[in-house]
Amino acid sequence: MPEKLIYMDHAATTGVRPEVVQAMLPYFSESFGNPSSLYTLAQESRKAVDDARDKVARVLSARMNEIVFTSGGTESDNTALKGVAFALRNLGNHIVTTSIEHHAVLHTCHQLEQFGFDVTYLPVDNDGLVTPEQVAEAVTDNTVLVSVMLANNEIGTIQPIAEISKTLKEKANVLGRNVVFHTDAVQGAGYLDLDVQTLGVDLLSLSAHKFGGPKGVGVLYVRRGTPFEPQQMGGGQERQRRSGTENVPGIVGLGEALRIADGNREQAGKHCTRLRDRIIEEITDRMDKVHLNGHRTKRLPNNVNFSFESVEGEPILLGLDFAGVAASSGSACSSASLEPSHVLLAIGRPAAIAQSSLRISLGHDNTEEEVAYLLSVLPDMVGKLRAMPALAGAD
């Protein structure tokens, strides 16, 4: 067992960078003023929020007044979908999304169906990709919103968002209507270009703790002119779009973390891609009955997702944890059973295979030595689990 924990679950959360912590500290105590007040102490907080908004806007190539701070990716996704759907409900009630979205999007769509909206859940291919043509074909003269994630949180597949946007606008022009386009980009920060002009999106969601910032704070980009009905009412903060006293330390941390992550994006991408490809190549070469989930190359630089036949994912995770490696599974554990991942089912994996997934998500601080250690313990561990009838899954 290694001397310290080897953390390979960066898609779940990341540690707060030390420089981000330092940037946040004054706003917990010394500069604790409410940004909505007028006196000097409060204006220190207001300036800090504005500076963070400027940092985010620069990374997204957006205007500062298009940046809305939220409590995280889940709120950003919820607010994006509900905000647009309710703002345009008199013009149409149809929404298009994909079958592999994060539950923050899928469950919001399910809720909107209870309010009378119709939702089309597009299927994906075996790599988890949806085509621009699929999206365009699903759009009708009743469609008000399309939501397609930039990169999948489980299998890492990157969607052709810019191409989808172009095709979507062409279809909308033919229909003579405006169709709003949202992308959940939570997993992309620090690895993918988030330029909203290049992506062609009207709304984009981010969460700070995925890129070295604190938990409990996120971003919703709302393009100027996008129909939007606020979902949180009160004092009218965030230009009437998200009421509530601003989380100044969190916002400061988010802005600094995003600035650093985007500045290191090329270097981190190359580093993680090298480690990712080594894991993929060695596991597929050395092990049998193993399936790579997600597109081989059109995937996040830091994402590896395997399914191993004849063994469930939970024992693998427990074995890795005992060996000092933190990773995750595409399966959700409940008190009664291990439910297969909706993403893996959507790409055509049988339920038994979907229950046997292992997601390894790397970070800039992972090393070649850590990968070598993972590769030294994982094959033997899976082999031993397969030899144990009580833990083995169906062939």
Short mmCIF file of C-alpha atoms in Angstrom, two decimals:
data_model
loop_
_atom_site.label_atom_id
_atom_site.label_comp_id
_atom_site.label_asym_id
_atom_site.label_seq_id
_atom_site.Cartn_x
_atom_site.Cartn_y
_atom_site.Cartn_z
CA MET A 1 0.00 0.00 0.00
CA PRO A 2 1.35 3.49 -0.84
CA GLU A 3 2.33 5.84 1.97
CA LYS A 4 -0.43 8.29 1.08
CA LEU A 5 -3.78 8.10 -0.66
CA ILE A 6 -3.61 8.11 -4.46
CA TYR A 7 -6.54 10.26 -5.51
CA MET A 8 -8.00 9.42 -8.92
CA ASP A 9 -11.55 10.74 -8.59
CA HIS A 10 -11.16 14.31 -9.82
CA ALA A 11 -14.45 14.12 -11.74
CA ALA A 12 -16.20 13.85 -8.38
CA THR A 13 -14.38 16.74 -6.72
CA THR A 14 -10.97 18.33 -6.43
CA GLY A 15 -8.98 19.77 -3.58
CA VAL A 16 -8.96 23.54 -3.27
CA ARG A 17 -5.67 24.91 -4.59
CA PRO A 18 -3.54 26.57 -1.88
CA GLU A 19 -3.42 29.88 -3.78
CA VAL A 20 -7.21 29.80 -4.03
CA VAL A 21 -7.52 29.31 -0.28
CA GLN A 22 -5.25 32.31 0.27
CA ALA A 23 -7.34 34.46 -2.05
CA MET A 24 -10.52 33.49 -0.17
CA LEU A 25 -9.33 33.92 3.43
CA PRO A 26 -9.75 37.71 3.84
CA TYR A 27 -13.43 37.52 2.88
CA PHE A 28 -14.28 35.23 5.77
CA SER A 29 -13.16 37.72 8.42
CA GLU A 30 -11.42 40.97 7.53
CA SER A 31 -13.50 41.92 4.48
CA PHE A 32 -16.78 40.35 5.54
CA GLY A 33 -19.15 43.07 4.32
CA ASN A 34 -22.36 42.45 2.42
CA PRO A 35 -21.74 43.46 -1.22
CA SER A 36 -25.20 45.08 -1.41
CA SER A 37 -24.40 47.68 1.27
CA LEU A 38 -22.89 51.10 0.54
CA TYR A 39 -20.16 51.63 3.12
CA THR A 40 -16.47 50.99 2.46
CA LEU A 41 -16.27 47.54 4.07
CA ALA A 42 -19.13 46.33 1.90
CA GLN A 43 -17.62 47.82 -1.23
CA GLU A 44 -14.48 45.77 -0.65
CA SER A 45 -16.66 42.70 -1.03
CA ARG A 46 -18.41 44.20 -4.07
CA LYS A 47 -15.09 44.80 -5.77
CA ALA A 48 -13.97 41.23 -5.01
CA VAL A 49 -17.16 39.84 -6.58
CA ASP A 50 -16.73 42.07 -9.63
CA ASP A 51 -13.10 41.02 -10.02
CA ALA A 52 -14.12 37.35 -9.90
CA ARG A 53 -16.87 38.01 -12.43
CA ASP A 54 -14.32 39.60 -14.73
CA LYS A 55 -12.02 36.55 -14.44
CA VAL A 56 -14.86 34.20 -15.36
CA ALA A 57 -16.01 36.41 -18.22
CA ARG A 58 -12.50 36.46 -19.67
CA VAL A 59 -12.25 32.65 -19.66
CA LEU A 60 -15.68 32.32 -21.28
CA SER A 61 -15.17 35.23 -23.73
CA ALA A 62 -18.38 36.68 -22.32
CA ARG A 63 -19.56 39.99 -20.93
CA MET A 64 -19.37 40.46 -17.19
CA ASN A 65 -23.12 41.06 -17.00
CA GLU A 66 -23.73 37.63 -18.55
CA ILE A 67 -22.15 35.84 -15.58
CA VAL A 68 -24.49 34.67 -12.80
CA PHE A 69 -23.02 33.17 -9.64
CA THR A 70 -24.92 30.20 -8.18
CA SER A 71 -24.44 27.55 -5.50
CA GLY A 72 -22.96 25.02 -7.96
CA GLY A 73 -23.49 22.99 -11.11
CA THR A 74 -26.79 21.49 -9.99
CA GLU A 75 -28.37 24.89 -9.39
CA SER A 76 -26.92 26.22 -12.63
CA ASP A 77 -28.44 23.34 -14.62
CA ASN A 78 -31.78 23.58 -12.83
CA THR A 79 -31.94 27.34 -13.25
CA ALA A 80 -30.94 27.25 -16.91
CA LEU A 81 -33.63 24.77 -17.88
CA LYS A 82 -36.44 26.08 -15.71
CA GLY A 83 -35.55 29.70 -16.30
CA VAL A 84 -35.83 29.37 -20.08
CA ALA A 85 -38.70 26.88 -20.13
CA PHE A 86 -40.96 29.03 -17.96
CA ALA A 87 -39.95 32.24 -19.74
CA LEU A 88 -40.97 30.75 -23.10
CA ARG A 89 -43.89 28.53 -22.02
CA ASN A 90 -46.35 30.66 -23.97
CA LEU A 91 -44.36 30.09 -27.18
CA GLY A 92 -43.76 26.35 -26.90
CA ASN A 93 -43.42 23.47 -24.49
CA HIS A 94 -40.90 21.14 -26.15
CA ILE A 95 -37.38 20.48 -24.82
CA VAL A 96 -34.64 18.36 -26.41
CA THR A 97 -31.84 16.74 -24.43
CA THR A 98 -29.87 13.48 -24.42
CA SER A 99 -30.24 10.24 -22.52
CA ILE A 100 -26.79 10.56 -20.90
CA GLU A 101 -27.08 13.96 -19.25
CA HIS A 102 -26.22 14.46 -15.60
CA HIS A 103 -29.16 13.88 -13.27
CA ALA A 104 -29.23 17.62 -12.57
CA VAL A 105 -30.52 17.99 -16.13
CA LEU A 106 -32.50 14.76 -16.45
CA HIS A 107 -34.39 15.15 -13.17
CA THR A 108 -35.14 18.78 -14.00
CA CYS A 109 -36.58 17.64 -17.32
CA HIS A 110 -38.69 15.05 -15.50
CA GLN A 111 -40.01 17.78 -13.23
CA LEU A 112 -40.78 20.03 -16.18
CA GLU A 113 -42.79 17.20 -17.72
CA GLN A 114 -45.04 17.41 -14.66
CA PHE A 115 -45.66 21.06 -15.59
CA GLY A 116 -46.83 20.09 -19.08
CA PHE A 117 -43.58 20.22 -21.03
CA ASP A 118 -42.72 17.54 -23.58
CA VAL A 119 -39.13 16.30 -23.49
CA THR A 120 -37.28 14.35 -26.18
CA TYR A 121 -34.39 12.28 -24.76
CA LEU A 122 -32.10 11.62 -27.71
CA PRO A 123 -30.32 8.25 -27.87
CA VAL A 124 -26.55 8.16 -28.27
CA ASP A 125 -24.30 5.77 -30.14
CA ASN A 126 -22.06 3.15 -28.52
CA ASP A 127 -19.43 5.79 -27.82
CA GLY A 128 -21.92 8.13 -26.16
CA LEU A 129 -22.10 10.61 -29.03
CA VAL A 130 -25.11 12.43 -30.38
CA THR A 131 -24.93 13.98 -33.86
CA PRO A 132 -25.88 17.52 -34.85
CA GLU A 133 -28.33 16.03 -37.32
CA GLN A 134 -30.10 14.12 -34.54
CA VAL A 135 -30.56 17.29 -32.56
CA ALA A 136 -31.83 19.25 -35.53
CA GLU A 137 -34.27 16.51 -36.53
CA ALA A 138 -35.74 16.50 -33.01
CA VAL A 139 -36.46 20.23 -33.09
CA THR A 140 -40.04 21.13 -33.97
CA ASP A 141 -42.03 24.35 -34.25
CA ASN A 142 -42.84 23.87 -30.57
CA THR A 143 -39.24 23.54 -29.31
CA VAL A 144 -37.96 26.23 -26.95
CA LEU A 145 -34.83 24.69 -25.45
CA VAL A 146 -32.04 22.21 -26.23
CA SER A 147 -29.58 20.99 -23.56
CA VAL A 148 -26.57 18.85 -24.48
CA MET A 149 -23.63 18.40 -22.11
CA LEU A 150 -20.15 19.37 -23.27
CA ALA A 151 -18.46 16.28 -21.81
CA ASN A 152 -19.97 13.35 -19.98
CA ASN A 153 -19.12 13.02 -16.31
CA GLU A 154 -18.99 9.20 -16.38
CA ILE A 155 -17.49 8.14 -19.70
CA GLY A 156 -15.75 11.38 -20.70
CA THR A 157 -17.16 11.56 -24.24
CA ILE A 158 -16.98 15.09 -25.66
CA GLN A 159 -19.97 16.21 -27.70
CA PRO A 160 -19.59 18.34 -30.87
CA ILE A 161 -21.23 21.35 -29.25
CA ALA A 162 -20.12 23.96 -31.80
CA GLU A 163 -21.39 21.82 -34.67
CA ILE A 164 -24.65 21.14 -32.85
CA SER A 165 -25.09 24.87 -32.29
CA LYS A 166 -24.56 25.65 -35.97
CA THR A 167 -27.01 22.98 -37.13
CA LEU A 168 -29.52 23.96 -34.46
CA LYS A 169 -29.50 27.60 -35.55
CA GLU A 170 -29.99 26.59 -39.16
CA LYS A 171 -33.02 24.50 -38.21
CA ALA A 172 -34.40 27.27 -36.00
CA ASN A 173 -34.07 29.76 -38.85
CA VAL A 174 -36.01 27.44 -41.14
CA LEU A 175 -38.77 27.22 -38.53
CA GLY A 176 -38.66 30.96 -37.96
CA ARG A 177 -38.21 30.72 -34.21
CA ASN A 178 -35.61 31.06 -31.49
CA VAL A 179 -34.38 27.86 -29.83
CA VAL A 180 -32.20 28.40 -26.75
CA PHE A 181 -29.13 26.17 -26.41
CA HIS A 182 -27.67 25.17 -23.02
CA THR A 183 -24.62 23.05 -22.25
CA ASP A 184 -23.57 21.51 -18.95
CA ALA A 185 -19.82 22.18 -19.08
CA VAL A 186 -19.10 21.19 -15.47
CA GLN A 187 -16.54 18.52 -16.41
CA GLY A 188 -14.85 20.60 -19.09
CA ALA A 189 -13.27 23.38 -17.06
CA GLY A 190 -9.49 23.14 -17.00
CA TYR A 191 -9.42 20.70 -19.94
CA LEU A 192 -11.61 22.11 -22.73
CA ASP A 193 -12.03 25.52 -24.35
CA LEU A 194 -15.03 27.22 -22.71
CA ASP A 195 -15.26 30.12 -25.17
CA VAL A 196 -19.03 30.58 -25.49
CA GLN A 197 -18.65 32.34 -28.83
CA THR A 198 -16.86 29.33 -30.31
CA LEU A 199 -19.26 26.88 -28.67
CA GLY A 200 -22.26 28.92 -29.81
CA VAL A 201 -24.27 28.35 -26.64
CA ASP A 202 -26.77 30.62 -24.91
CA LEU A 203 -26.30 29.17 -21.44
CA LEU A 204 -23.41 27.28 -19.84
CA SER A 205 -23.05 25.71 -16.38
CA LEU A 206 -19.91 25.36 -14.23
CA SER A 207 -19.11 24.22 -10.68
CA ALA A 208 -16.04 25.50 -8.81
CA HIS A 209 -15.11 22.32 -6.95
CA LYS A 210 -14.43 20.49 -10.21
CA PHE A 211 -11.43 22.70 -11.02
CA GLY A 212 -9.67 23.45 -7.76
CA GLY A 213 -12.21 25.83 -6.26
CA PRO A 214 -14.46 25.51 -3.21
CA LYS A 215 -17.68 23.54 -2.98
CA GLY A 216 -20.98 25.40 -2.90
CA VAL A 217 -20.41 27.91 -5.69
CA GLY A 218 -20.95 27.78 -9.43
CA VAL A 219 -21.58 29.79 -12.57
CA LEU A 220 -24.43 30.09 -15.01
CA TYR A 221 -23.56 31.99 -18.17
CA VAL A 222 -26.66 33.60 -19.69
CA ARG A 223 -26.14 35.20 -23.10
CA ARG A 224 -27.53 38.72 -23.30
CA GLY A 225 -31.08 38.70 -24.64
CA THR A 226 -31.79 35.09 -23.67
CA PRO A 227 -35.36 34.72 -22.33
CA PHE A 228 -34.96 33.89 -18.67
CA GLU A 229 -37.28 33.76 -15.66
CA PRO A 230 -35.48 33.85 -12.27
CA GLN A 231 -36.04 30.82 -10.08
CA GLN A 232 -34.87 32.32 -6.80
CA MET A 233 -36.62 35.48 -5.66
CA GLY A 234 -35.67 37.95 -2.97
CA GLY A 235 -33.33 40.93 -2.95
CA GLY A 236 -32.66 40.94 -6.68
CA GLN A 237 -28.95 40.18 -6.61
CA GLU A 238 -27.12 39.06 -9.76
CA ARG A 239 -29.09 41.59 -11.86
CA GLN A 240 -32.41 40.15 -10.71
CA ARG A 241 -31.49 36.68 -11.97
CA ARG A 242 -30.48 34.94 -8.72
CA SER A 243 -31.46 36.55 -5.43
CA GLY A 244 -29.55 35.92 -2.24
CA THR A 245 -26.58 37.46 -0.46
CA GLU A 246 -23.50 36.62 -2.47
CA ASN A 247 -21.10 33.95 -1.21
CA VAL A 248 -18.15 36.30 -1.45
CA PRO A 249 -15.34 33.91 -0.36
CA GLY A 250 -16.71 31.19 -2.64
CA ILE A 251 -17.04 33.55 -5.59
CA VAL A 252 -13.52 34.85 -5.08
CA GLY A 253 -12.25 31.26 -4.94
CA LEU A 254 -14.16 30.28 -8.07
CA GLY A 255 -12.78 33.18 -10.07
CA GLU A 256 -9.19 32.50 -9.06
CA ALA A 257 -9.52 28.73 -9.54
CA LEU A 258 -10.97 29.12 -13.03
CA ARG A 259 -8.26 31.60 -14.00
CA ILE A 260 -5.56 29.16 -12.89
CA ALA A 261 -7.22 26.08 -14.39
CA ASP A 262 -7.75 27.70 -17.76
CA GLY A 263 -4.23 29.11 -17.78
CA ASN A 264 -2.83 25.62 -17.16
CA ARG A 265 -5.29 23.92 -19.50
CA GLU A 266 -2.88 22.96 -22.27
CA GLN A 267 -0.23 21.64 -19.90
CA ALA A 268 -2.72 19.73 -17.74
CA GLY A 269 -4.42 18.30 -20.82
CA LYS A 270 -1.17 16.90 -22.22
CA HIS A 271 -0.14 15.49 -18.85
CA CYS A 272 -3.46 13.78 -18.17
CA THR A 273 -3.80 12.51 -21.73
CA ARG A 274 -0.44 10.77 -21.43
CA LEU A 275 -1.45 9.09 -18.17
CA ARG A 276 -4.94 8.29 -19.48
CA ASP A 277 -3.65 6.62 -22.62
CA ARG A 278 -1.12 4.57 -20.65
CA ILE A 279 -3.89 3.22 -18.42
CA ILE A 280 -6.15 2.43 -21.37
CA GLU A 281 -3.43 0.72 -23.38
CA GLU A 282 -2.01 -1.37 -20.55
CA ILE A 283 -5.37 -2.46 -19.14
CA THR A 284 -6.70 -3.51 -22.54
CA ASP A 285 -3.43 -5.29 -23.39
CA ARG A 286 -3.03 -7.12 -20.07
CA MET A 287 -6.62 -8.01 -19.20
CA ASP A 288 -9.37 -9.94 -20.92
CA LYS A 289 -13.12 -9.37 -20.80
CA VAL A 290 -12.65 -5.63 -20.33
CA HIS A 291 -14.58 -2.89 -22.14
CA LEU A 292 -13.58 0.75 -22.53
CA ASN A 293 -16.64 2.96 -22.10
CA GLY A 294 -16.78 6.17 -24.11
CA HIS A 295 -15.06 7.32 -27.27
CA ARG A 296 -11.41 6.31 -27.53
CA THR A 297 -10.13 9.76 -28.51
CA LYS A 298 -13.07 12.18 -28.27
CA ARG A 299 -12.96 12.03 -24.50
CA LEU A 300 -11.78 14.20 -21.64
CA PRO A 301 -7.99 14.08 -21.20
CA ASN A 302 -8.37 12.86 -17.62
CA ASN A 303 -11.15 10.28 -18.00
CA VAL A 304 -10.86 6.48 -18.10
CA ASN A 305 -13.95 4.28 -17.72
CA PHE A 306 -13.80 0.48 -17.93
CA SER A 307 -16.31 -2.28 -17.41
CA PHE A 308 -14.97 -5.66 -16.30
CA GLU A 309 -17.01 -8.75 -17.07
CA SER A 310 -17.91 -11.16 -14.26
CA VAL A 311 -17.34 -8.76 -11.37
CA GLU A 312 -19.32 -5.83 -10.00
CA GLY A 313 -17.90 -2.37 -9.61
CA GLU A 314 -18.36 -2.01 -5.86
CA PRO A 315 -15.86 -4.74 -4.84
CA ILE A 316 -13.32 -3.22 -7.23
CA LEU A 317 -13.73 0.17 -5.57
CA LEU A 318 -13.43 -1.33 -2.10
CA GLY A 319 -10.33 -3.27 -3.14
CA LEU A 320 -8.72 -0.17 -4.60
CA ASP A 321 -9.57 1.80 -1.49
CA PHE A 322 -7.93 -0.86 0.66
CA ALA A 323 -4.89 -0.59 -1.63
CA GLY A 324 -4.82 3.19 -1.17
CA VAL A 325 -6.42 4.32 -4.43
CA ALA A 326 -9.57 6.47 -4.55
CA ALA A 327 -11.65 6.01 -7.70
CA SER A 328 -15.36 5.69 -8.47
CA SER A 329 -17.91 3.63 -10.34
CA GLY A 330 -20.60 4.45 -12.84
CA SER A 331 -22.97 2.54 -10.59
CA ALA A 332 -25.03 4.19 -7.88
CA CYS A 333 -25.15 2.29 -4.60
CA SER A 334 -28.44 2.11 -2.75
CA SER A 335 -29.36 0.35 0.45
CA ALA A 336 -30.90 -2.56 -1.41
CA SER A 337 -29.02 -2.94 -4.66
CA LEU A 338 -26.35 -1.64 -6.99
CA GLU A 339 -28.17 0.13 -9.80
CA PRO A 340 -26.54 0.14 -13.23
CA SER A 341 -25.47 3.49 -14.65
CA HIS A 342 -28.03 5.14 -16.94
CA VAL A 343 -25.13 6.33 -19.09
CA LEU A 344 -23.71 2.84 -19.62
CA LEU A 345 -27.17 1.44 -20.37
CA ALA A 346 -27.67 4.24 -22.90
CA ILE A 347 -24.50 3.29 -24.80
CA GLY A 348 -25.70 -0.30 -25.06
CA ARG A 349 -23.95 -2.03 -22.20
CA PRO A 350 -25.98 -4.92 -20.71
CA ALA A 351 -27.03 -4.35 -17.10
CA ALA A 352 -24.45 -6.83 -15.76
CA ILE A 353 -21.64 -5.03 -17.61
CA ALA A 354 -22.99 -1.63 -16.62
CA GLN A 355 -22.76 -2.67 -12.97
CA SER A 356 -19.07 -3.51 -13.34
CA SER A 357 -17.69 -0.10 -14.21
CA LEU A 358 -14.66 1.69 -12.83
CA ARG A 359 -14.09 5.38 -13.50
CA ILE A 360 -10.59 6.75 -13.07
CA SER A 361 -10.44 10.53 -13.35
CA LEU A 362 -6.98 12.03 -13.21
CA GLY A 363 -5.69 15.43 -12.16
CA HIS A 364 -2.67 17.61 -12.81
CA ASP A 365 -1.07 16.31 -9.60
CA ASN A 366 -1.23 12.60 -10.49
CA THR A 367 2.11 11.08 -11.43
CA GLU A 368 3.54 8.32 -13.60
CA GLU A 369 4.47 6.48 -10.42
CA GLU A 370 0.88 6.56 -9.19
CA VAL A 371 -0.36 5.21 -12.50
CA ALA A 372 2.24 2.47 -12.37
CA TYR A 373 1.03 1.51 -8.90
CA LEU A 374 -2.59 1.41 -10.09
CA LEU A 375 -1.58 -0.82 -12.99
CA SER A 376 0.32 -3.09 -10.61
CA VAL A 377 -2.68 -3.78 -8.37
CA LEU A 378 -5.79 -3.55 -10.56
CA PRO A 379 -5.38 -6.59 -12.89
CA ASP A 380 -4.57 -8.97 -10.04
CA MET A 381 -7.41 -7.57 -7.95
CA VAL A 382 -9.98 -8.09 -10.70
CA GLY A 383 -8.64 -11.58 -11.30
CA LYS A 384 -9.07 -12.51 -7.64
CA LEU A 385 -12.59 -11.05 -7.54
CA ARG A 386 -13.55 -13.04 -10.64
CA ALA A 387 -12.40 -16.21 -8.84
CA MET A 388 -14.73 -15.52 -5.91
CA PRO A 389 -18.22 -16.87 -6.77
CA ALA A 390 -19.92 -14.82 -4.08
CA LEU A 391 -18.69 -11.57 -5.63
CA ALA A 392 -18.66 -12.51 -9.29
CA GLY A 393 -21.29 -11.07 -11.58
CA ALA A 394 -23.07 -12.77 -14.44
CA ASP A 395 -21.01 -13.81 -17.44
#
